[in-house]
Structure formats: C-alpha cells, structure tokens
Amino acid sequence: MNDTPVLVLGGTGKTGRRVARRLAERGRTARVASRSGARRFDWWDKETWAAAVEGVEAVYVVDEQGPHAAELLADFAAFATRRGVGRLVFLSARTLEQWAHDEGRFAAERAVRESGTEWTILRPTWFSQNFSEDRLLAPDVAAGEVILPDGEGVEPFIDAEDIAAVAVAALTEEGHAGELYVLSGPRLMTFPECVGLIAEAAGRKVRPVVVDREEYARHLVGRGYARDFADFMNELFDTIRDGRTAYLSDGVRRALGREPRDFRVYAAETDWDAVSAR
C-alpha cells in the first residue's frame, strides 16, 4: 500500500474535507493544511510551504481565490515541483467558460498546466452543498426564505461528494494526468426547484423569494457583504438567467465511469436540522 501522504489544501472546506475523508477510506494519509488548522498553510506566508509539501507526492489545490491567486499558485507550483511533488489536482470552476474571451481569468489554470508536473484540472458547476454549507445561501435556508434574483434560469448543480471522488481518483490513480474534467450534475434545475426539494427533504417550510437585482444586492449588503461582491453575485446569476449555464458536462462520467449524484439524493442525505442550528 502506498503510504506517501497527499497534501490537501483548503482541507477544512466543502471539497477539501471530503477529499481528506475519501483518501483515508482508501488507506492513504491526507495531510490537511489550512491557514488556521493544526497543519498551517498560508498562501501569503511562504515560510509555511516547505513543511506542508515535505515528503508529499500529490497535492489537491484550492487557490487563494483573490486577485493574486494565479501569481501565488505559479510560485507554489514551481516550489512544490522542485521538492518532488509529482501531481497537482486543481479545483477551478466551470464559470470560467462564460468568460472565455478573457484570458486573464484562466491564469490560475495556466499556472497549473505550466508547472512541469502531472496535473488535472476540475471545473465544477455550482455546488449542491452551497444550500447547506455556504454562508451565502445556508442562512436563508435556515430562515425558511431563500432570497434570489432569478427564478427561471437553470444550473446543473454538482454534489461536492462527486467533486471529491474525481479529485481522489486523479490524486491516487493513473490515467488522469493532463485531463480537464468539467463537472456537472445529471440534470438542469432552477433555484426554486432546488428549494422545493430541500423543503420536502427537511419536512418544513422553505420557500424561494425572487426579487429584482437591486433588491438582491441590498439584501446581501444588509447581511454584511460588500457592494462589489453583491454586484459580482448578480453577474453570476445573470449568466444563469441568460441560459449560458444551461448544459450538462460529462466530467464525472469520464473520470469515474458512472453518472453524477442527483440533487434529490443530496437533499435527502443532508441533516437540515443541523443547518438550521448553525
């Protein structure tokens, strides 16, 4: 059995902790690293990098996700490669495809491709778990009213369990090097349809409330978000409203040889009482 550790950056996040769990289920050592965890890794403190990558053969990479993410990722990829890391699996996003004309948005992916080591890139759609584990939507679900700027556009929500399964396959198996896996769920759904399945699974009233773009921005600002972030979220919802995300992707099938998990399965397996208690 291979006992070489796998470094999991963002190891306490929605996908990272699932990657770590699945590695452990395979008998592999997951070295979970984060800014505030027991194994510290800080994108902005390069003194934390050496201990994180020491003796590691593969890294699951969730980047800094700020304006300097690509620059930091390029530095880290070169650093890790020099220290013997042979494989990088990078969590990107399918939303990049909506800005295909803007090469700057692909800079982080390019840093991984040019790292000089084996790489795999994952581009998932919106996570199903955003409804239960993300501070944007989960508080609204807990409150029983999910405020949305759109009720008609469709998105093929991906279960984070599927993202983690693909990531672990790419981290531990052969045959995934140089692959770009675009990951979506098995069907197109509106946000109100998702909320309806959540209400059914939770056994309580949870309803969508569709508002206009300006009211949605005010809602987010009132919850403490910056206006720039609110405008960005409206831009993301615009891509859904306009039908630009209304297509399925075959990454789960290509990587795992099976269909992705349905949103209904996610809703049925989630402890919605725990979501309400947060």
Short mmCIF file of the C-alpha atoms (twelve columns), coordinates in Angstrom:
data_MODEL
# 
_entry.id   MODEL 
# 
loop_
_atom_site.group_PDB 
_atom_site.id 
_atom_site.type_symbol 
_atom_site.label_atom_id 
_atom_site.label_alt_id 
_atom_site.label_comp_id 
_atom_site.label_asym_id 
_atom_site.label_seq_id 
_atom_site.Cartn_x 
_atom_site.Cartn_y 
_atom_site.Cartn_z 
_atom_site.pdbx_PDB_model_num 
ATOM 1   C CA . MET A 1   0.000   0.000  0.000   1 
ATOM 2   C CA . ASN A 2   1.241   3.492  -0.855  1 
ATOM 3   C CA . ASP A 3   1.682   5.404  2.396   1 
ATOM 4   C CA . THR A 4   3.100   8.584  0.858   1 
ATOM 5   C CA . PRO A 5   0.983   11.482 2.139   1 
ATOM 6   C CA . VAL A 6   -1.255  13.581 -0.082  1 
ATOM 7   C CA . LEU A 7   -1.416  17.279 0.747   1 
ATOM 8   C CA . VAL A 8   -4.954  18.682 0.837   1 
ATOM 9   C CA . LEU A 9   -5.027  22.476 0.706   1 
ATOM 10  C CA . GLY A 10  -8.265  24.054 1.855   1 
ATOM 11  C CA . GLY A 11  -8.669  20.828 3.774   1 
ATOM 12  C CA . THR A 12  -11.438 22.164 6.011   1 
ATOM 13  C CA . GLY A 13  -13.590 23.449 3.133   1 
ATOM 14  C CA . LYS A 14  -16.550 21.918 1.303   1 
ATOM 15  C CA . THR A 15  -14.454 19.811 -1.061  1 
ATOM 16  C CA . GLY A 16  -11.194 19.571 0.906   1 
ATOM 17  C CA . ARG A 17  -12.605 17.769 3.899   1 
ATOM 18  C CA . ARG A 18  -14.379 15.311 1.622   1 
ATOM 19  C CA . VAL A 19  -11.165 14.690 -0.295  1 
ATOM 20  C CA . ALA A 20  -9.373  14.041 3.013   1 
ATOM 21  C CA . ARG A 21  -12.088 11.623 4.158   1 
ATOM 22  C CA . ARG A 22  -12.046 9.692  0.901   1 
ATOM 23  C CA . LEU A 23  -8.255  9.442  0.956   1 
ATOM 24  C CA . ALA A 24  -8.448  7.992  4.455   1 
ATOM 25  C CA . GLU A 25  -11.068 5.492  3.267   1 
ATOM 26  C CA . ARG A 26  -8.536  4.329  0.684   1 
ATOM 27  C CA . GLY A 27  -5.903  3.916  3.342   1 
ATOM 28  C CA . ARG A 28  -3.965  6.987  2.251   1 
ATOM 29  C CA . THR A 29  -2.615  9.661  4.573   1 
ATOM 30  C CA . ALA A 30  -4.254  13.035 3.968   1 
ATOM 31  C CA . ARG A 31  -2.110  15.921 5.167   1 
ATOM 32  C CA . VAL A 32  -4.804  18.528 5.753   1 
ATOM 33  C CA . ALA A 33  -3.474  22.074 5.623   1 
ATOM 34  C CA . SER A 34  -5.191  25.410 6.063   1 
ATOM 35  C CA . ARG A 35  -4.451  28.880 7.335   1 
ATOM 36  C CA . SER A 36  -5.797  28.198 10.818  1 
ATOM 37  C CA . GLY A 37  -5.533  24.412 11.137  1 
ATOM 38  C CA . ALA A 38  -3.077  22.228 13.013  1 
ATOM 39  C CA . ARG A 39  -1.031  21.933 9.806   1 
ATOM 40  C CA . ARG A 40  -0.645  25.545 8.822   1 
ATOM 41  C CA . PHE A 41  -0.528  26.659 5.192   1 
ATOM 42  C CA . ASP A 42  -0.894  30.296 4.224   1 
ATOM 43  C CA . TRP A 43  -0.688  31.392 0.603   1 
ATOM 44  C CA . TRP A 44  0.741   34.712 1.776   1 
ATOM 45  C CA . ASP A 45  3.341   33.207 4.106   1 
ATOM 46  C CA . LYS A 46  5.777   31.187 2.018   1 
ATOM 47  C CA . GLU A 47  7.559   30.087 5.182   1 
ATOM 48  C CA . THR A 48  4.624   27.686 5.703   1 
ATOM 49  C CA . TRP A 49  5.022   25.985 2.339   1 
ATOM 50  C CA . ALA A 50  8.070   23.769 2.948   1 
ATOM 51  C CA . ALA A 51  6.655   21.814 5.886   1 
ATOM 52  C CA . ALA A 52  3.373   21.332 4.037   1 
ATOM 53  C CA . VAL A 53  4.929   19.749 0.916   1 
ATOM 54  C CA . GLU A 54  7.739   17.788 2.570   1 
ATOM 55  C CA . GLY A 55  7.526   14.134 1.528   1 
ATOM 56  C CA . VAL A 56  4.323   14.676 -0.454  1 
ATOM 57  C CA . GLU A 57  3.755   13.143 -3.875  1 
ATOM 58  C CA . ALA A 58  0.444   14.817 -4.807  1 
ATOM 59  C CA . VAL A 59  -1.443  17.979 -3.850  1 
ATOM 60  C CA . TYR A 60  -5.123  18.886 -4.001  1 
ATOM 61  C CA . VAL A 61  -5.044  22.609 -4.699  1 
ATOM 62  C CA . VAL A 62  -7.687  25.148 -3.744  1 
ATOM 63  C CA . ASP A 63  -6.108  28.501 -4.554  1 
ATOM 64  C CA . GLU A 64  -6.109  31.791 -2.662  1 
ATOM 65  C CA . GLN A 65  -9.117  32.946 -4.761  1 
ATOM 66  C CA . GLY A 66  -8.148  36.600 -4.639  1 
ATOM 67  C CA . PRO A 67  -6.717  38.924 -7.281  1 
ATOM 68  C CA . HIS A 68  -3.213  37.483 -6.800  1 
ATOM 69  C CA . ALA A 69  -4.281  33.820 -6.869  1 
ATOM 70  C CA . ALA A 70  -2.627  32.960 -10.184 1 
ATOM 71  C CA . GLU A 71  0.683   34.568 -9.243  1 
ATOM 72  C CA . LEU A 72  0.782   32.771 -5.883  1 
ATOM 73  C CA . LEU A 73  -0.249  29.487 -7.467  1 
ATOM 74  C CA . ALA A 74  2.514   29.721 -10.075 1 
ATOM 75  C CA . ASP A 75  5.063   30.279 -7.308  1 
ATOM 76  C CA . PHE A 76  3.686   27.395 -5.262  1 
ATOM 77  C CA . ALA A 77  3.561   25.003 -8.227  1 
ATOM 78  C CA . ALA A 78  7.218   25.701 -9.016  1 
ATOM 79  C CA . PHE A 79  8.141   25.370 -5.331  1 
ATOM 80  C CA . ALA A 80  6.299   22.065 -4.937  1 
ATOM 81  C CA . THR A 81  7.715   20.607 -8.139  1 
ATOM 82  C CA . ARG A 82  11.284  21.402 -7.073  1 
ATOM 83  C CA . ARG A 83  10.614  19.493 -3.853  1 
ATOM 84  C CA . GLY A 84  9.439   16.335 -5.554  1 
ATOM 85  C CA . VAL A 85  5.694   16.764 -5.834  1 
ATOM 86  C CA . GLY A 86  4.687   14.839 -8.927  1 
ATOM 87  C CA . ARG A 87  1.000   15.611 -9.274  1 
ATOM 88  C CA . LEU A 88  -1.316  18.610 -8.838  1 
ATOM 89  C CA . VAL A 89  -5.112  18.410 -8.893  1 
ATOM 90  C CA . PHE A 90  -6.580  21.908 -9.104  1 
ATOM 91  C CA . LEU A 91  -10.110 22.993 -8.225  1 
ATOM 92  C CA . SER A 92  -11.187 25.575 -10.798 1 
ATOM 93  C CA . ALA A 93  -14.777 26.456 -11.828 1 
ATOM 94  C CA . ARG A 94  -16.996 25.981 -14.876 1 
ATOM 95  C CA . THR A 95  -17.996 29.645 -14.696 1 
ATOM 96  C CA . LEU A 96  -14.717 30.372 -16.499 1 
ATOM 97  C CA . GLU A 97  -16.384 29.156 -19.662 1 
ATOM 98  C CA . GLN A 98  -18.732 32.143 -19.510 1 
ATOM 99  C CA . TRP A 99  -15.743 34.473 -19.864 1 
ATOM 100 C CA . ALA A 100 -13.821 32.533 -22.493 1 
ATOM 101 C CA . HIS A 101 -12.807 35.824 -24.147 1 
ATOM 102 C CA . ASP A 102 -10.929 36.930 -21.019 1 
ATOM 103 C CA . GLU A 103 -7.596  35.102 -20.904 1 
ATOM 104 C CA . GLY A 104 -6.758  36.671 -17.553 1 
ATOM 105 C CA . ARG A 105 -9.423  34.581 -15.847 1 
ATOM 106 C CA . PHE A 106 -7.606  31.414 -16.919 1 
ATOM 107 C CA . ALA A 107 -4.282  32.449 -15.386 1 
ATOM 108 C CA . ALA A 108 -4.578  30.103 -12.392 1 
ATOM 109 C CA . GLU A 109 -5.290  27.115 -14.618 1 
ATOM 110 C CA . ARG A 110 -2.373  28.110 -16.830 1 
ATOM 111 C CA . ALA A 111 -0.069  28.184 -13.800 1 
ATOM 112 C CA . VAL A 112 -1.005  24.554 -13.077 1 
ATOM 113 C CA . ARG A 113 -0.607  23.458 -16.692 1 
ATOM 114 C CA . GLU A 114 2.841   25.036 -16.865 1 
ATOM 115 C CA . SER A 115 4.028   23.633 -13.528 1 
ATOM 116 C CA . GLY A 116 6.226   20.950 -15.066 1 
ATOM 117 C CA . THR A 117 4.457   18.167 -13.178 1 
ATOM 118 C CA . GLU A 118 1.428   15.959 -13.846 1 
ATOM 119 C CA . TRP A 119 -1.768  17.966 -13.486 1 
ATOM 120 C CA . THR A 120 -5.529  17.528 -13.541 1 
ATOM 121 C CA . ILE A 121 -7.999  20.420 -13.563 1 
ATOM 122 C CA . LEU A 122 -11.541 20.208 -12.189 1 
ATOM 123 C CA . ARG A 123 -14.158 22.716 -13.335 1 
ATOM 124 C CA . PRO A 124 -17.357 22.160 -11.321 1 
ATOM 125 C CA . THR A 125 -20.660 23.978 -11.587 1 
ATOM 126 C CA . TRP A 126 -22.461 25.440 -8.552  1 
ATOM 127 C CA . PHE A 127 -22.216 23.052 -5.597  1 
ATOM 128 C CA . SER A 128 -25.375 21.455 -4.222  1 
ATOM 129 C CA . GLN A 129 -23.794 21.962 -0.793  1 
ATOM 130 C CA . ASN A 130 -23.955 25.730 -1.235  1 
ATOM 131 C CA . PHE A 131 -27.503 25.438 0.110   1 
ATOM 132 C CA . SER A 132 -26.358 23.802 3.344   1 
ATOM 133 C CA . GLU A 133 -22.708 24.743 3.909   1 
ATOM 134 C CA . ASP A 134 -22.167 28.143 2.342   1 
ATOM 135 C CA . ARG A 135 -22.749 31.373 4.200   1 
ATOM 136 C CA . LEU A 136 -24.443 32.877 1.139   1 
ATOM 137 C CA . LEU A 137 -27.422 30.511 0.894   1 
ATOM 138 C CA . ALA A 138 -27.468 28.390 4.060   1 
ATOM 139 C CA . PRO A 139 -28.654 31.192 6.396   1 
ATOM 140 C CA . ASP A 140 -31.601 31.855 4.084   1 
ATOM 141 C CA . VAL A 141 -32.447 28.147 4.014   1 
ATOM 142 C CA . ALA A 142 -32.313 28.085 7.815   1 
ATOM 143 C CA . ALA A 143 -34.586 31.136 7.959   1 
ATOM 144 C CA . GLY A 144 -37.105 29.495 5.614   1 
ATOM 145 C CA . GLU A 145 -36.879 32.107 2.834   1 
ATOM 146 C CA . VAL A 146 -34.214 31.867 0.142   1 
ATOM 147 C CA . ILE A 147 -33.804 35.289 -1.476  1 
ATOM 148 C CA . LEU A 148 -32.907 35.000 -5.171  1 
ATOM 149 C CA . PRO A 149 -32.535 37.425 -8.074  1 
ATOM 150 C CA . ASP A 150 -33.715 34.789 -10.557 1 
ATOM 151 C CA . GLY A 151 -36.284 32.022 -10.602 1 
ATOM 152 C CA . GLU A 152 -36.190 30.828 -14.201 1 
ATOM 153 C CA . GLY A 153 -32.562 30.135 -15.160 1 
ATOM 154 C CA . VAL A 154 -31.246 26.595 -14.830 1 
ATOM 155 C CA . GLU A 155 -27.984 25.193 -13.483 1 
ATOM 156 C CA . PRO A 156 -26.762 21.552 -13.266 1 
ATOM 157 C CA . PHE A 157 -25.764 21.584 -9.589  1 
ATOM 158 C CA . ILE A 158 -22.871 19.244 -8.732  1 
ATOM 159 C CA . ASP A 159 -22.626 17.310 -5.485  1 
ATOM 160 C CA . ALA A 160 -19.369 18.048 -3.637  1 
ATOM 161 C CA . GLU A 161 -19.101 14.307 -2.999  1 
ATOM 162 C CA . ASP A 162 -18.671 13.812 -6.747  1 
ATOM 163 C CA . ILE A 163 -16.033 16.545 -6.923  1 
ATOM 164 C CA . ALA A 164 -14.122 14.838 -4.122  1 
ATOM 165 C CA . ALA A 165 -14.440 11.426 -5.760  1 
ATOM 166 C CA . VAL A 166 -12.976 12.738 -9.011  1 
ATOM 167 C CA . ALA A 167 -10.221 14.571 -7.137  1 
ATOM 168 C CA . VAL A 168 -9.189  11.460 -5.210  1 
ATOM 169 C CA . ALA A 169 -9.149  9.381  -8.371  1 
ATOM 170 C CA . ALA A 170 -6.873  11.957 -10.008 1 
ATOM 171 C CA . LEU A 171 -4.644  12.149 -6.915  1 
ATOM 172 C CA . THR A 172 -4.173  8.405  -6.467  1 
ATOM 173 C CA . GLU A 173 -4.771  6.631  -9.797  1 
ATOM 174 C CA . GLU A 174 -3.119  6.597  -13.190 1 
ATOM 175 C CA . GLY A 175 -4.850  7.828  -16.317 1 
ATOM 176 C CA . HIS A 176 -5.935  11.304 -15.203 1 
ATOM 177 C CA . ALA A 177 -2.805  13.340 -15.969 1 
ATOM 178 C CA . GLY A 178 -3.401  16.191 -18.397 1 
ATOM 179 C CA . GLU A 179 -7.172  15.896 -18.097 1 
ATOM 180 C CA . LEU A 180 -9.633  18.769 -17.765 1 
ATOM 181 C CA . TYR A 181 -12.769 17.415 -16.094 1 
ATOM 182 C CA . VAL A 182 -15.783 19.690 -16.407 1 
ATOM 183 C CA . LEU A 183 -18.157 18.534 -13.679 1 
ATOM 184 C CA . SER A 184 -21.907 18.972 -13.510 1 
ATOM 185 C CA . GLY A 185 -24.876 17.207 -12.000 1 
ATOM 186 C CA . PRO A 186 -27.166 14.962 -14.085 1 
ATOM 187 C CA . ARG A 187 -29.955 17.469 -14.761 1 
ATOM 188 C CA . LEU A 188 -30.772 21.142 -15.135 1 
ATOM 189 C CA . MET A 189 -32.651 22.742 -12.232 1 
ATOM 190 C CA . THR A 190 -33.886 26.184 -11.259 1 
ATOM 191 C CA . PHE A 191 -33.041 27.537 -7.819  1 
ATOM 192 C CA . PRO A 192 -36.736 27.384 -6.793  1 
ATOM 193 C CA . GLU A 193 -36.834 23.706 -7.806  1 
ATOM 194 C CA . CYS A 194 -33.832 23.076 -5.553  1 
ATOM 195 C CA . VAL A 195 -35.508 24.906 -2.683  1 
ATOM 196 C CA . GLY A 196 -38.624 22.808 -3.188  1 
ATOM 197 C CA . LEU A 197 -36.657 19.562 -2.868  1 
ATOM 198 C CA . ILE A 198 -34.935 20.917 0.235   1 
ATOM 199 C CA . ALA A 199 -38.288 21.748 1.835   1 
ATOM 200 C CA . GLU A 200 -39.548 18.258 1.010   1 
ATOM 201 C CA . ALA A 201 -36.465 16.594 2.484   1 
ATOM 202 C CA . ALA A 202 -36.379 18.860 5.537   1 
ATOM 203 C CA . GLY A 203 -40.063 18.397 6.280   1 
ATOM 204 C CA . ARG A 204 -40.610 22.081 6.878   1 
ATOM 205 C CA . LYS A 205 -41.460 25.248 5.001   1 
ATOM 206 C CA . VAL A 206 -38.629 26.674 2.934   1 
ATOM 207 C CA . ARG A 207 -39.679 28.904 0.070   1 
ATOM 208 C CA . PRO A 208 -37.894 30.849 -2.665  1 
ATOM 209 C CA . VAL A 209 -38.420 34.597 -2.787  1 
ATOM 210 C CA . VAL A 210 -37.471 36.093 -6.145  1 
ATOM 211 C CA . VAL A 211 -36.538 39.780 -6.102  1 
ATOM 212 C CA . ASP A 212 -35.029 42.159 -8.650  1 
ATOM 213 C CA . ARG A 213 -31.278 42.638 -8.993  1 
ATOM 214 C CA . GLU A 214 -31.124 45.826 -6.933  1 
ATOM 215 C CA . GLU A 215 -33.165 44.378 -4.088  1 
ATOM 216 C CA . TYR A 216 -30.938 41.301 -4.108  1 
ATOM 217 C CA . ALA A 217 -27.834 43.487 -3.889  1 
ATOM 218 C CA . ARG A 218 -29.375 45.365 -0.945  1 
ATOM 219 C CA . HIS A 219 -30.189 42.037 0.703   1 
ATOM 220 C CA . LEU A 220 -26.547 40.933 0.516   1 
ATOM 221 C CA . VAL A 221 -25.223 44.294 1.677   1 
ATOM 222 C CA . GLY A 222 -27.649 44.157 4.592   1 
ATOM 223 C CA . ARG A 223 -26.131 40.828 5.562   1 
ATOM 224 C CA . GLY A 224 -22.676 42.371 5.669   1 
ATOM 225 C CA . TYR A 225 -21.343 41.717 2.185   1 
ATOM 226 C CA . ALA A 226 -19.548 44.427 0.210   1 
ATOM 227 C CA . ARG A 227 -21.467 46.032 -2.643  1 
ATOM 228 C CA . ASP A 228 -18.787 44.834 -5.095  1 
ATOM 229 C CA . PHE A 229 -19.455 41.254 -4.035  1 
ATOM 230 C CA . ALA A 230 -23.207 41.760 -4.383  1 
ATOM 231 C CA . ASP A 231 -22.710 43.078 -7.918  1 
ATOM 232 C CA . PHE A 232 -20.494 40.084 -8.725  1 
ATOM 233 C CA . MET A 233 -23.171 37.683 -7.498  1 
ATOM 234 C CA . ASN A 234 -25.727 39.421 -9.671  1 
ATOM 235 C CA . GLU A 235 -23.361 38.947 -12.595 1 
ATOM 236 C CA . LEU A 236 -23.148 35.213 -11.863 1 
ATOM 237 C CA . PHE A 237 -26.929 34.966 -11.646 1 
ATOM 238 C CA . ASP A 238 -27.140 36.843 -14.948 1 
ATOM 239 C CA . THR A 239 -25.236 34.011 -16.662 1 
ATOM 240 C CA . ILE A 240 -27.797 31.552 -15.305 1 
ATOM 241 C CA . ARG A 241 -30.765 33.761 -16.169 1 
ATOM 242 C CA . ASP A 242 -29.479 34.169 -19.736 1 
ATOM 243 C CA . GLY A 243 -29.190 30.417 -20.247 1 
ATOM 244 C CA . ARG A 244 -25.406 30.392 -20.515 1 
ATOM 245 C CA . THR A 245 -25.123 27.593 -17.933 1 
ATOM 246 C CA . ALA A 246 -27.993 25.508 -19.315 1 
ATOM 247 C CA . TYR A 247 -25.967 22.483 -20.392 1 
ATOM 248 C CA . LEU A 248 -24.613 19.299 -18.840 1 
ATOM 249 C CA . SER A 249 -20.957 18.284 -18.654 1 
ATOM 250 C CA . ASP A 250 -19.563 14.754 -18.716 1 
ATOM 251 C CA . GLY A 251 -16.570 15.042 -16.374 1 
ATOM 252 C CA . VAL A 252 -17.920 12.731 -13.660 1 
ATOM 253 C CA . ARG A 253 -18.706 10.040 -16.213 1 
ATOM 254 C CA . ARG A 254 -15.317 10.390 -17.893 1 
ATOM 255 C CA . ALA A 255 -13.378 10.275 -14.628 1 
ATOM 256 C CA . LEU A 256 -15.379 7.703  -12.667 1 
ATOM 257 C CA . GLY A 257 -17.353 5.712  -15.230 1 
ATOM 258 C CA . ARG A 258 -20.690 6.493  -13.574 1 
ATOM 259 C CA . GLU A 259 -23.364 9.149  -13.560 1 
ATOM 260 C CA . PRO A 260 -23.179 12.042 -11.076 1 
ATOM 261 C CA . ARG A 261 -25.368 12.122 -7.968  1 
ATOM 262 C CA . ASP A 262 -28.767 13.764 -8.288  1 
ATOM 263 C CA . PHE A 263 -29.732 16.819 -6.236  1 
ATOM 264 C CA . ARG A 264 -32.577 14.841 -4.671  1 
ATOM 265 C CA . VAL A 265 -30.030 12.407 -3.168  1 
ATOM 266 C CA . TYR A 266 -28.042 15.309 -1.708  1 
ATOM 267 C CA . ALA A 267 -31.212 16.843 -0.236  1 
ATOM 268 C CA . ALA A 268 -32.318 13.528 1.286   1 
ATOM 269 C CA . GLU A 269 -28.907 12.850 2.879   1 
ATOM 270 C CA . THR A 270 -28.398 16.321 4.366   1 
ATOM 271 C CA . ASP A 271 -29.208 16.997 8.026   1 
ATOM 272 C CA . TRP A 272 -31.310 20.119 7.573   1 
ATOM 273 C CA . ASP A 273 -31.915 20.446 11.308  1 
ATOM 274 C CA . ALA A 274 -28.146 20.903 11.723  1 
ATOM 275 C CA . VAL A 275 -28.180 23.563 9.010   1 
ATOM 276 C CA . SER A 276 -30.916 25.415 10.893  1 
ATOM 277 C CA . ALA A 277 -28.919 25.274 14.125  1 
ATOM 278 C CA . ARG A 278 -25.803 26.974 12.743  1 
# 
